[in-house]
Amino acid sequence: MVDYIVTVFTADLLNATTLNNVHIKLVGTDGESKRTWLMGLKGLASFFRGAESCFTVNCSTSLGKLVLIELDKNHLPLFPEDSWFPAKVEVKSPEGDTYTFPIYRWITDCEVHRFREGTALTIIDDTHPLGRYARQEELQQRAKDYCWHVYAEGIPHCIDAEDPLSLPCEVQFSFTKKTEFAYDAATGLMDLELKGLADYKAKWTDMDAIKRAFWYKLSHIPNYVQEHWKEDAFFSYQFLNGINPMMIQRCTTLPENFPVTDDMVFLSGQGSLTDEMKKGNIFLCDYKLLDGLKANTINGKKQYLMAPLVLLHKRPDDTLMPIAIQLKQTPADDNPIFLPTDSEYDWLIAKIFVRSADFNEHQLNVHLLRTHLLAEVFAVSLLRNIPMVHPLYKLLIPHTRYTLQINVLARVTLISPTGIFTQFTASGGEAMTTILKRSLSSLTYRSLCIPEDIADRGLEDVPNFYYRDDGLKLWDIIHRFVKGVLSYYYKKDTEVQDDPELQKWISDIFEHGFLSQAATGIPERFTTVAELVKFVTMVIFTCSAQHAAVNSGQYDFCGWMPNTPSSLQLPPPTKKGKTSKEKMLQTFPDVNVTVKSMATVWLLSKHSSDSVYLGQYPEGHFSEDTPCKLIKAFQGQLKVLSAAIKARNESLEIPYTFMDPAEVENSVSI
Ligand code: FE2
């Protein structure tokens, strides 16, 4: 007889305990154990939350190299069936070897579940027939659990789930996250003390009333925004370091539909646009994607959404300033080019229309599509095509945490016909799908990779551009880590080409995420290790750093409504000199629209107490030395970057914290 010492670790997670009987079977290359009841000295406490419990499994002879374990649980007559969250199982063999079996998922039924030994294996290296069988069986089940769904034609496909409860429990929010999120959502307006205003469908009559509603400050930034929102320098700053750093690009030729002249923007003889463009000092933000859309109707009133063009000038002292704004795409007499030299309210209202357009473009294209919906595609394809034992699963699964559930919630509560976004933003309703479709058809792979995106937009040497500075460093650190891990498992390009699971992962992403549009540049298959490394870097960057950059500051920059109105309810001026402060107040969204938007961006800016930050992998899916060392090195580099960002921020009027690795979550979870 030989003894195997089995240690079972139950996760330290709310409700992770089981009082049911747990059985295990060990399966090795030379045989398998009997199904053994794990009954130990601790009795019922063996599988309590956080417990680490040891058992002995006897076998008549050695089982050889362990390949997998089978776990199941059943309940006693007096105890109901419950849900159990084992973290991992360790088995010490009679030969003295220790095998780790990562689990990190709920077991809710009394079926038999198979878990592979922790060494990562691609299908090529997975030579044992039982291993291969378990792999196939796992993917067949996942293909049933995670089905693609077409939410609307022309946008990325999503998970087929009507509500969060219909998702498999392994991808649902934890009890902690669920409770906090529901509480925050339910009490948002109360916490902001806005309850009395939530149904008040009237216009604002003075700025002080807006200030009184905006009393809640999460950080120093909302205060700053309230004080500086009218200033040109702050207006420009937000194109670089606000929550939408994706619009600005260097301008080398003026667009034909934006006929700005030297006389408009320079005092006579003080400069020319052509010269300044040659020097690389002119920048453009073009919201052409929003052109010709039917704006929403809110509180029974027609709303207005513009598709502006904004020209910016980098001055000799390195400050970036707006020099011209045209609110509609087609030049016309009733579509004036607004200038900083216009009357205070002409210029301010023009900027407000730009900020409102930016809110809508940001939420739908930059935030929802380019981070949330893509992260969901990467996750669904991973779950359907890549088994747990595969190195890609181990590498990417932490970067999919909570993404499916947060997106299901977004579809149910934000963009559904009665959703908050649909009801209270200018682009809600009909325009929303059009914007998402246009955004997807203009999206490129290059624009998802920050080094190429910055180069393509000509922004390499723009001063004080912290999104770029922090983002490029993060990209490099992530790339180094991903390269280390993947080149450990794929030594040659042919190994990438010959991995059918990996190829199915990317081809599903190409088909379901990018709707087989080859013009996006998204690979349809991988031919080299380098291509794979770059794509996986982009996936991790998008789910973590990029989402943080466009998500975390939503309350900071959009909480103060005048800086970022979700909708506007008067048309923009068609002639100069007709505006006033009263006109501006009448243009702002109604009180109820303002406070509902404020509560929503407040909720979407809150981290939950069980957030996991970039590079932290509390679930040890990898067990081999090399990937574990690479994770340590990755964490070390992120720490150094975090310290450098904190030191840099000390001297900034507005600290740029969104891409500080200590503040960036591993996944799209809010
Ligand atoms: Fe988000």
PDB file of C-alpha atoms in Angstrom, residues 46 61 72 160-161 199 317 410 446 530 595:
ATOM      1  CA  SER A  46     -12.644  20.622   6.970  1.00  0.00           C
ATOM      2  CA  THR A  61       0.491   0.763  -5.940  1.00  0.00           C
ATOM      3  CA  ASP A  72     -17.365  15.683  -6.160  1.00  0.00           C
ATOM      4  CA  ASP A 160     -25.841  34.966 -24.279  1.00  0.00           C
ATOM      5  CA  ALA A 161     -27.245  35.838 -20.834  1.00  0.00           C
ATOM      6  CA  ASP A 199     -37.613  63.657 -10.667  1.00  0.00           C
ATOM      7  CA  ASP A 317       5.582  78.131 -23.815  1.00  0.00           C
ATOM      8  CA  ALA A 410     -24.712  47.500 -18.576  1.00  0.00           C
ATOM      9  CA  ARG A 446      -3.118  49.725 -34.491  1.00  0.00           C
ATOM     10  CA  ALA A 530       5.841  37.689 -31.760  1.00  0.00           C
ATOM     11  CA  VAL A 595     -28.414  64.353 -11.183  1.00  0.00           C
TER      12      VAL A 595
END
